[in-house]
Each structure stands twice: as structure tokens, then as C-alpha cells.
Short mmCIF file of C-alpha atoms in Angstrom, two decimals:
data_model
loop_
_atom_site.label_atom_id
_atom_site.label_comp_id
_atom_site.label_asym_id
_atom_site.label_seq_id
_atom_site.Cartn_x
_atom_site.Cartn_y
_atom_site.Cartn_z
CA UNK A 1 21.17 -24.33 -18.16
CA UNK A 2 22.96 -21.47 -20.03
CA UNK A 3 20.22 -21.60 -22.20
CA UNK A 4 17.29 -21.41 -20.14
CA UNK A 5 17.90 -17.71 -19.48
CA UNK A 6 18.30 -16.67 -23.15
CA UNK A 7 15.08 -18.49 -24.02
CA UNK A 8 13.61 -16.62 -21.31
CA UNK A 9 14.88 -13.43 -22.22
CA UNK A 10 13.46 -13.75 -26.07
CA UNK A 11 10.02 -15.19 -24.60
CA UNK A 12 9.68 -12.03 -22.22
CA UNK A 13 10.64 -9.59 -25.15
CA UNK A 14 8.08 -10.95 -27.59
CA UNK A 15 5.46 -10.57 -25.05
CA UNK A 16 6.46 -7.41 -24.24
CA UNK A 17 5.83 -6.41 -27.76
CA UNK A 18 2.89 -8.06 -28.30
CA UNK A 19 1.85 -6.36 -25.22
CA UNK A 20 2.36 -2.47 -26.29
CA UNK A 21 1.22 -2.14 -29.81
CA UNK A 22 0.35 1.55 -30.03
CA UNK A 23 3.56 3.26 -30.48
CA UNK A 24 1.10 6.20 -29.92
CA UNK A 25 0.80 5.29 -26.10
CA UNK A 26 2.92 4.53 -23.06
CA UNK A 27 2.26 1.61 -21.57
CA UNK A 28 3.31 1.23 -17.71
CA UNK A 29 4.06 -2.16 -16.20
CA UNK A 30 3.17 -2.07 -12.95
CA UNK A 31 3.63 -5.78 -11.03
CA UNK A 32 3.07 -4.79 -7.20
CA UNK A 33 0.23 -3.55 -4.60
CA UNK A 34 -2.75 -1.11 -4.39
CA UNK A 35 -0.40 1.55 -3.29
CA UNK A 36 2.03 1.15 -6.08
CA UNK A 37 -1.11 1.38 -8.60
CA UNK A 38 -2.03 4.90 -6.44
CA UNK A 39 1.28 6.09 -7.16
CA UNK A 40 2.29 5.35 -10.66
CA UNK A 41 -1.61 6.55 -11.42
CA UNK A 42 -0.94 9.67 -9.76
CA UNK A 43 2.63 10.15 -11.72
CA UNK A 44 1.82 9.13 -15.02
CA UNK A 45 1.16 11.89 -16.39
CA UNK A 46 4.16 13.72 -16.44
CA UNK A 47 5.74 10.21 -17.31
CA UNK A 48 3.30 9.93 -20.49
CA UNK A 49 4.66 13.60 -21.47
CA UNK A 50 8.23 12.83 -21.07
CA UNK A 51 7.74 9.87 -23.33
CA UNK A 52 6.27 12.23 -25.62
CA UNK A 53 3.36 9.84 -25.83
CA UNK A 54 -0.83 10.99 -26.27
CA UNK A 55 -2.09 8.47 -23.15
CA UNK A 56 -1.43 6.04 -20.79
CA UNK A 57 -2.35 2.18 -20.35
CA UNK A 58 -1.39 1.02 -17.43
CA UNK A 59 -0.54 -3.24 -17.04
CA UNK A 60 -1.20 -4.55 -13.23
CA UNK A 61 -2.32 -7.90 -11.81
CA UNK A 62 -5.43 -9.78 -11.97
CA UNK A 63 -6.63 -8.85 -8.59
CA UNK A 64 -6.80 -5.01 -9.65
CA UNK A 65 -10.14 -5.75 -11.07
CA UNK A 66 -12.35 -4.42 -8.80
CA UNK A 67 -10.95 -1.75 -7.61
CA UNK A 68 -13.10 0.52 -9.89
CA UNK A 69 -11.10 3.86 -10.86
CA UNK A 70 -9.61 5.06 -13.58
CA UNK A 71 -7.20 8.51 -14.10
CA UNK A 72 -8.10 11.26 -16.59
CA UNK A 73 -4.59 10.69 -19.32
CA UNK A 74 -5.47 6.59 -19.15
CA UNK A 75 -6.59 4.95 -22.55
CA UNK A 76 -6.98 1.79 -20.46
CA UNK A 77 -5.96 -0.65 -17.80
CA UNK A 78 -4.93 -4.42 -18.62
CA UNK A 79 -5.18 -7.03 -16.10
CA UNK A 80 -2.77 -9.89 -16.03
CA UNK A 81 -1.58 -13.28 -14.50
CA UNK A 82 -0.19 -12.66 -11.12
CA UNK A 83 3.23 -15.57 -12.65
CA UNK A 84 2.77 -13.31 -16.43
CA UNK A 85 3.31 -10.22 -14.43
CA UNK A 86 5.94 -11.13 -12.20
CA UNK A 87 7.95 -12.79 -15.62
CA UNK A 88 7.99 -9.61 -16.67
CA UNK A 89 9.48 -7.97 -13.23
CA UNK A 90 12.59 -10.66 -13.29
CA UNK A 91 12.86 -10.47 -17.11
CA UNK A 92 13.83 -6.52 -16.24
CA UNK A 93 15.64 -7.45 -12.90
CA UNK A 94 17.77 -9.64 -14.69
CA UNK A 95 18.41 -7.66 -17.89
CA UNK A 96 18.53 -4.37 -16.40
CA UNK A 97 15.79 -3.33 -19.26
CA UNK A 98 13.42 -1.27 -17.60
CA UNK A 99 11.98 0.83 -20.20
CA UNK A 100 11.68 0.50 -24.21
CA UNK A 101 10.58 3.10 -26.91
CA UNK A 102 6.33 2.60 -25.25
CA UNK A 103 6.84 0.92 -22.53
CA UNK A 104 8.51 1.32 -18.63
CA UNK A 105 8.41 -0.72 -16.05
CA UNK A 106 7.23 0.60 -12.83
CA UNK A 107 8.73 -0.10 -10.35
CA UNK A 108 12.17 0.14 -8.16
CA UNK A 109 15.39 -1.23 -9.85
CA UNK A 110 17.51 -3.63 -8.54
CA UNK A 111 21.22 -4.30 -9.14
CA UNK A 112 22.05 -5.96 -12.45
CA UNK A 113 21.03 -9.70 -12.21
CA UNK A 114 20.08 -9.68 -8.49
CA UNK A 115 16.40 -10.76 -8.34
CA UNK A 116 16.29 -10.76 -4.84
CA UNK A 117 18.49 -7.71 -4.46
CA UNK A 118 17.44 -4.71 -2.79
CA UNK A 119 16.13 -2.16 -4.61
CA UNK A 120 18.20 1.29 -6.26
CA UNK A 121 16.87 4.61 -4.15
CA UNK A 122 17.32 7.50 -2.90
CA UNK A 123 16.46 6.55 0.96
CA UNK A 124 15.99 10.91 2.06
CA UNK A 125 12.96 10.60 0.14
CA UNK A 126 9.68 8.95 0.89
CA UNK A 127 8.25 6.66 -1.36
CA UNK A 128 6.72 8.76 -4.14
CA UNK A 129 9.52 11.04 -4.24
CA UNK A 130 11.51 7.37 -4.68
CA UNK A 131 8.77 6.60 -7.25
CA UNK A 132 9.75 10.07 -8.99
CA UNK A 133 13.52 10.28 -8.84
CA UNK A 134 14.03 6.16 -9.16
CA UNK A 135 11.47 4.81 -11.15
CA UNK A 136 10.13 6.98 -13.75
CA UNK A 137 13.21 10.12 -13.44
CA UNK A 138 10.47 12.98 -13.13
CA UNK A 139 11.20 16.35 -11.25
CA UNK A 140 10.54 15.72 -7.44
CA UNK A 141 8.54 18.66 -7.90
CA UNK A 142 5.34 16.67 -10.02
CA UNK A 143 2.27 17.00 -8.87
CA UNK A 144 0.57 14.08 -7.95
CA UNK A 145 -2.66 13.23 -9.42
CA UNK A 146 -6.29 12.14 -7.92
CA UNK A 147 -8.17 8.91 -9.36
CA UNK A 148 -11.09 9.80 -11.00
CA UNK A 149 -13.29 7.51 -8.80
CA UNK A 150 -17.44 6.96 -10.12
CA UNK A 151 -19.79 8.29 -8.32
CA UNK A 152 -22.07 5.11 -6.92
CA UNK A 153 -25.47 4.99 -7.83
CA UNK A 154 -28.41 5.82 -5.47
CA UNK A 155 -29.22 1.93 -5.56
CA UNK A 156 -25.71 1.44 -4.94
CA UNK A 157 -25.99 3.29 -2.05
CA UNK A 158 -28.82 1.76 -0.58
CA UNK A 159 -28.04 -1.29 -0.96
CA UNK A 160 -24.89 -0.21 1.34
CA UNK A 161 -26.56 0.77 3.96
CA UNK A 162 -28.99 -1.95 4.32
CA UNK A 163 -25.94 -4.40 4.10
CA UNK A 164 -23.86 -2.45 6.43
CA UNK A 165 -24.72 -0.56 9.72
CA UNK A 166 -22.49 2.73 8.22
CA UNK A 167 -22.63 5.18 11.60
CA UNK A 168 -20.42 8.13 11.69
CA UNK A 169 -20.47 7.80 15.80
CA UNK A 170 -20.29 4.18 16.15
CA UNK A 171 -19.08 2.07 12.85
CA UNK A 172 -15.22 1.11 12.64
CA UNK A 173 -13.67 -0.97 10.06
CA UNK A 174 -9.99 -2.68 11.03
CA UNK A 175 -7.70 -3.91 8.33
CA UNK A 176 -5.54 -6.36 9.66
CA UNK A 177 -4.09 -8.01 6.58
CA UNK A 178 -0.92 -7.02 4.82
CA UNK A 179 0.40 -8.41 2.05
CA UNK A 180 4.16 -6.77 1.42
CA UNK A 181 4.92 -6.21 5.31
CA UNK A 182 5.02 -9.00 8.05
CA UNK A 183 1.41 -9.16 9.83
CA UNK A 184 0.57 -8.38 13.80
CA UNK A 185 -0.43 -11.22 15.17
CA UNK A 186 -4.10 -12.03 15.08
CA UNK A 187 -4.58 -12.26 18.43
CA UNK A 188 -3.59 -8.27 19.14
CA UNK A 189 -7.02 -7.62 16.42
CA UNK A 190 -8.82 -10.02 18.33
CA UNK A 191 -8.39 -8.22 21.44
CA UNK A 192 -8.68 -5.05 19.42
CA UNK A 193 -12.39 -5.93 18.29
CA UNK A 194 -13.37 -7.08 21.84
CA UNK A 195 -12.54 -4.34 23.61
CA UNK A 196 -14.22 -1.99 20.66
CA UNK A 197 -17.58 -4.55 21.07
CA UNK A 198 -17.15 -3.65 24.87
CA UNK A 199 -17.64 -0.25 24.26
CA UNK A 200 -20.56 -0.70 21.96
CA UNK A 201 -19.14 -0.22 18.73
CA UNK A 202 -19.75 -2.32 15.53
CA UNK A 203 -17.01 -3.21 14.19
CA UNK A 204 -15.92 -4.67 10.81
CA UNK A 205 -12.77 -6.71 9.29
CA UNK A 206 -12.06 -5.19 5.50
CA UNK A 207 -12.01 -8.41 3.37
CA UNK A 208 -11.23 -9.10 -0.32
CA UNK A 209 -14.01 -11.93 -0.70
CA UNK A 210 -11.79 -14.73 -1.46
CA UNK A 211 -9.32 -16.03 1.07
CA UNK A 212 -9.52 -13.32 3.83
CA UNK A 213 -11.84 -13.74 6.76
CA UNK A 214 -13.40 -11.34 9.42
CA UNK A 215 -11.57 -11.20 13.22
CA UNK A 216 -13.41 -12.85 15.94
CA UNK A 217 -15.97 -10.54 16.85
CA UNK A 218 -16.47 -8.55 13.57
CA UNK A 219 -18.44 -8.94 10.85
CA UNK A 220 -16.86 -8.77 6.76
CA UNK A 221 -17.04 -6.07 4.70
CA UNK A 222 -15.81 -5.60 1.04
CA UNK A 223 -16.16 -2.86 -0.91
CA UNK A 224 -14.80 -1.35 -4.36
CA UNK A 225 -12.90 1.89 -4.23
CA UNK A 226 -15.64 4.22 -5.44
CA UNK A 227 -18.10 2.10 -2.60
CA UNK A 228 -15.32 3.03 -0.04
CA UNK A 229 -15.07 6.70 -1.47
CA UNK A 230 -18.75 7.04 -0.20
CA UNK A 231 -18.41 4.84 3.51
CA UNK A 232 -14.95 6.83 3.70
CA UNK A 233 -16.93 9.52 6.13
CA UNK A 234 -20.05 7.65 7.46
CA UNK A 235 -17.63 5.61 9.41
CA UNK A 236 -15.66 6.63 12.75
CA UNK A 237 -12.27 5.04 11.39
CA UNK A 238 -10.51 2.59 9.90
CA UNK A 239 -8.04 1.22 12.06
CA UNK A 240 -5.41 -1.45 10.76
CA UNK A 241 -1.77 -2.39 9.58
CA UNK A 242 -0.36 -0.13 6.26
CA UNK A 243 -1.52 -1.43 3.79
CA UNK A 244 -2.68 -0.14 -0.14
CA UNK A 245 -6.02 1.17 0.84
CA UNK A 246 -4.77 3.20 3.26
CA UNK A 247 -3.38 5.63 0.74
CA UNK A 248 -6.59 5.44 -1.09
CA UNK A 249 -8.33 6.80 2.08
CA UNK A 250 -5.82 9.43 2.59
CA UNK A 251 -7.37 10.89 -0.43
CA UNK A 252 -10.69 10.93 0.96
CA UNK A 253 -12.06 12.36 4.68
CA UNK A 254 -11.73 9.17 6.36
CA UNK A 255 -10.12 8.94 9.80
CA UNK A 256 -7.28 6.57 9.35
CA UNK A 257 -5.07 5.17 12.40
CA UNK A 258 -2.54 2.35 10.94
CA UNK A 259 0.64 0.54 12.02
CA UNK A 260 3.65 0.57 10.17
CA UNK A 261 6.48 -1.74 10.87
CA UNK A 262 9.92 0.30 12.73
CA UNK A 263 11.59 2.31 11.29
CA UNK A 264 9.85 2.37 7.52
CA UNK A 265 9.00 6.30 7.72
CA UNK A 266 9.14 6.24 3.69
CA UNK A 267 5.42 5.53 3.40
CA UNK A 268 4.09 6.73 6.60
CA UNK A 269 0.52 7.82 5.32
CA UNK A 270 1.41 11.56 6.92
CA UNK A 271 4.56 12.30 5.48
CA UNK A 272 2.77 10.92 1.59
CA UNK A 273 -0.21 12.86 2.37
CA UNK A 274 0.09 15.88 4.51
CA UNK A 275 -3.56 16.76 4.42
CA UNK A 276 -4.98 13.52 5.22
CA UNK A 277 -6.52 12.97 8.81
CA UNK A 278 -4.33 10.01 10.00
CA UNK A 279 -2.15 9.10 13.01
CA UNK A 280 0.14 6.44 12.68
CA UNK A 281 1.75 4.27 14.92
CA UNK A 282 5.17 2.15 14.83
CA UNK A 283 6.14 -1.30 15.65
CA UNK A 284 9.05 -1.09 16.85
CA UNK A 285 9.05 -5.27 18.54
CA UNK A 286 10.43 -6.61 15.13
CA UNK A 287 13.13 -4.19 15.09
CA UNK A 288 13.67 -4.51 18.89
CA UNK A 289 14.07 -8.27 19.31
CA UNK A 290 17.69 -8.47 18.28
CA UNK A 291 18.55 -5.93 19.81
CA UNK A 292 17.20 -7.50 23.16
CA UNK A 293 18.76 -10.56 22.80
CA UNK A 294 22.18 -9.36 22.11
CA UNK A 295 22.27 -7.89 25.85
CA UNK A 296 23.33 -9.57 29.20
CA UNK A 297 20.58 -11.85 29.99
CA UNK A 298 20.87 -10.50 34.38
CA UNK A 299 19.27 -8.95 37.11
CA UNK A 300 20.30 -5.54 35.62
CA UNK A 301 16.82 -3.25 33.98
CA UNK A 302 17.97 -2.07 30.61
CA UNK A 303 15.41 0.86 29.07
CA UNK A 304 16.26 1.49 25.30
CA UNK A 305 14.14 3.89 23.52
CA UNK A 306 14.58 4.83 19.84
CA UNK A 307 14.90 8.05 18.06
CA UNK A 308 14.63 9.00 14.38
CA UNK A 309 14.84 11.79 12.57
CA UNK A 310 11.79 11.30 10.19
CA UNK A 311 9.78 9.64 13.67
CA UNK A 312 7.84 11.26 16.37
CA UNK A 313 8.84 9.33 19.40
CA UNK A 314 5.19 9.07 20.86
CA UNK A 315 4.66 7.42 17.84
CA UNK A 316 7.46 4.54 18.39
CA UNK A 317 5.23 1.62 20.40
CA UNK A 318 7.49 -1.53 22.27
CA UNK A 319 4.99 -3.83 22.86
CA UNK A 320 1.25 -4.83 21.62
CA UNK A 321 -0.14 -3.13 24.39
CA UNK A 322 1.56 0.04 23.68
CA UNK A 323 -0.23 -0.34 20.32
CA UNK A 324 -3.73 -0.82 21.55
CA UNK A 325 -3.27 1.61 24.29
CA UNK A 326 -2.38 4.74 21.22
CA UNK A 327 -5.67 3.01 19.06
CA UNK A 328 -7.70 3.33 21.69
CA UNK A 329 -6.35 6.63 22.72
CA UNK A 330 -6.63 7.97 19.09
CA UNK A 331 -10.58 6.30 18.64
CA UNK A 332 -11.49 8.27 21.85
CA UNK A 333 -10.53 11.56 20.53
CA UNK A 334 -13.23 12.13 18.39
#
């Protein structure tokens, strides 16, 4: 067994090099989400000039594909194996190399040899300042930088709108599916899309076209990023738990209401993106439960409301109806 590691290790390393050729660029390993693409994209600049290097290819899963931008310093993007990628994120988890001459990975560090530890950051900052300080050691003061996304073609366009009902008045699209946070329970978006069918809107579930399917009620849509650049303002909102996208849309004029999980402030889509036109709620039920059960179980009403320092309590929610009540609130404002 004491082998197994060290054969590891060497395996990982040749890849690595076989990987990053140019000594001429940087190449950033990137092994997680949408968002974490956004955000090394947007820092990689002033990583690439720290490295003293003349562009940037940046290494992310197979399922980045389609997503469809690029940023202005990038020589290229390679795709790889969701099980090549994520040898790569325990080869530097458990060697505590995160970065070589070319080469960084990009993402949070974890204790030496703790794959499953918790990551190394400075929790007064929200995630990109994490992603600044933590990950690549830039000034917190780097300015982040937009996608260059494609304009879509006028037969692009059309063929959008014949496959889609895009209304600025009466479209919404809900995103209920979350891959690094724990899900609301499908019934809540069920309920959701009802009550939005009830008051005559047409309403859509964002799927990826493979395993993801539309909420009861809805109808799929799926869309690259520079085809959600362009329904980004012909739609009322999007509506749906934090996910990747979301911080795609912040850069955009979309109208964005999404959930985040209690108390996970760090990547509230407001406090990332000042200027973007989003309200967010929290879930405070996970975070609640324990709580709850640790208390007298008697005739006796206990009321315990939370308060955070990086939280708006109007935004803190106790229940799933609290939730829909602040959607439906928010939908009805404009």
C-alpha cells in the first residue's frame, strides 16, 4: 500500500508535464464549477503577469464545452475527464504542490494530506477576494475581468425565439439544480411553477440536456452562455438555487432572485457583484434543524431569529413558505 501513493504521485507529475508544454504560457488547472471558471477567468490575468508568462490556457472539465466564451489573455481552453481532473486536485491535496514553474492549480488549498479537509482561507473575504488572497496570492485590489462572450448570429437568434416564447413581461426561467450545495426539495419548485402558471406566466426549468429534467409544469430550456447573454433581458427573471450561472448573469442585465444555503454570505451574488440586479434569499431550515432539536420538546413557544453581520435579516427565510412568499414578493415588483 505504501507504494500505491508514490506511483500515484510520479503518474500525476508526468501528466502534469505532458500537460503544460509551453514554458511560454501559464497553464491554470481549474477542477470545479461554472463559477469557479468565472472567477479564475476573470483573475488570470494578473496571475499570467505574476508568472511572468505571455498567455493563459486554462484546464477545466469535460462539461465546460459548451459554455461558449473565451477571455482576451487566453491562448486556449483544454477540456478534460471529470476522474483526470479530479487526479490532479488530490495529487496537489495530498502533496501540497499547487503550482510549478507554468502551471497552478486553481483552486482552495487544503491542509497537507487531508483530501477531504476543509479548505485554507481567509473567511472576512468573499469568495473572489478568497480566490485572490488564497489561491492565486494577487493584490485584493485586481480587477476582475469580463468574458469575452460571441455575439449570436441573427439565425441564432431566430431560431431562439421560435423555440422559446422569450417575453420581457411574462417569460421566467427557474434553476433548481445545484451541484456543490444541497438542493430544495423539488416539491417547493413544483409549487413555485404552479403558482407562476396561475398567474399566467410561462415558465421554464434551465436544463443541461443530459440528465436534468424540466419541473412539473415548465417546459426545458438550454442555452450556451453567449445564447443566455442575449435571453439575459427578454426574460422577467431567473429565479432558482446559487448556482454557476448565476454569476454569469450578474454580468449581464438579467433580473436574478436565488437561494443560497444559511449562513454562506461568501458568494452571495450582491456582495460578488455590486452592480448586478439581484435579490437573494437564505435558507436558513438546514442550519436551523439542530438547533430545533436540541431544545425542550414542551408546551413552551420558542422564536429564534438569526443575525449576521454580512446578512440582511429580511433576507434570512425559516421555512419554504417564507421562501416562496420573498420570490413571489420580489417577481411582483417589476
Amino acid at each position: 500500500m505504501q507504494d500505491l501513493p508514490q506511483k500515484f504521485i510520479e503518474e500525476v507529475e508526468n501528466f502534469i508535464t505532458r500537460l503544460t508544454p509551453d514554458k511560454h504560457l501559464l497553464y491554470i488547472i481549474q477542477p470545479c464549477s461554472i463559477g469557479d471558471f468565472l472567477y479564475t477567468g476573470g483573475l488570470a490575468h494578473a496571475v499570467q503577469a505574476k508568472k511572468k508568462k505571455s498567455a493563459t490556457v486554462l484546464v477545466v472539465k469535460e462539461r465546460m464545452k459548451n459554455l461558449g466564451i473565451t477571455y482576451p489573455n487566453f491562448a486556449g481552453i483544454i477540456f478534460l475527464p471529470k476522474d483526470t481532473i479530479n487526479s490532479v486536485m488530490n495529487y496537489c491535496k495530498l502533496t501540497a504542490n499547487y503550482e510549478g514553474d507554468n502551471w497552478i492549480y486553481g483552486h482552495f488549498h487544503v491542509p497537507y494530506g487531508k483530501i477531504g479537509g476543509g479548505y485554507m482561507w481567509d473567511s472576512n473575504l468573499h469568495l473572489i477576494g478568497r480566490y485572490k488572497k488564497d489561491v492565486f496570492n494577487i493584490p485584493l485590489d485586481t480587477p476582475f475581468m469580463k468574458p469575452i462572450v460571441p455575439q449570436i448570429s441573427e439565425e441564432n437568434i431566430a431560431a431562439l425565439n421560435e423555440k422559446y416564447v422569450l417575453d420581457k413581461d411574462k417569460t421566467i426561467i427557474i434553476m433548481p439544480y445545484v451541484h456543490s450545495t444541497k438542493q430544495l426539495d423539488i416539491k417547493f419548485w413544483e409549487i413555485l411553477a404552479q403558482i407562476l402558471n396561475e398567474k399566467n406566466y410561462i415558465v421554464y426549468t434551465n436544463v443541461d440536456g443530459f440528465s436534468e429534467k424540466p419541473i412539473k409544469g415548465t417546459k426545458p430550456i438550454t442555452s450556451t452562455f453567449p445564447e443566455l447573454s442575449y435571453i439575459a433581458d427578454k426574460v422577467k427573471c431567473f429565479i432558482g438555487s446559487r448556482n454557476g450561472i448565476f454569476d454569469f448573469l450578474a454580468l449581464t442585465n438579467a433580473k436574478t432572485i436565488n437561494i443560497n444555503p444559511y449562513p454562506d454570505w461568501m458568494y452571495e451574488i450582491g456582495v460578488l457583484f455590486p452592480n448586478a440586479n439581484n435579490r437573494t434569499f437564505y435558507n436558513a431550515m438546514d442550519y436551523m434543524s439542530p438547533i430545533l432539536k436540541s431544545l425542550p420538546q414542551d408546551e413552551v413557544n420558542i422564536e429564534i431569529r438569526l443575525h449576521h453581520r454580512h446578512i440582511r435579516d429580511e433576507d434570512v427565510c425559516y421555512s419554504y413558505e417564507d421562501i416562496l412568499n420573498g420570490i413571489l414578493a420580489e417577481v411582483n415588483k417589476n
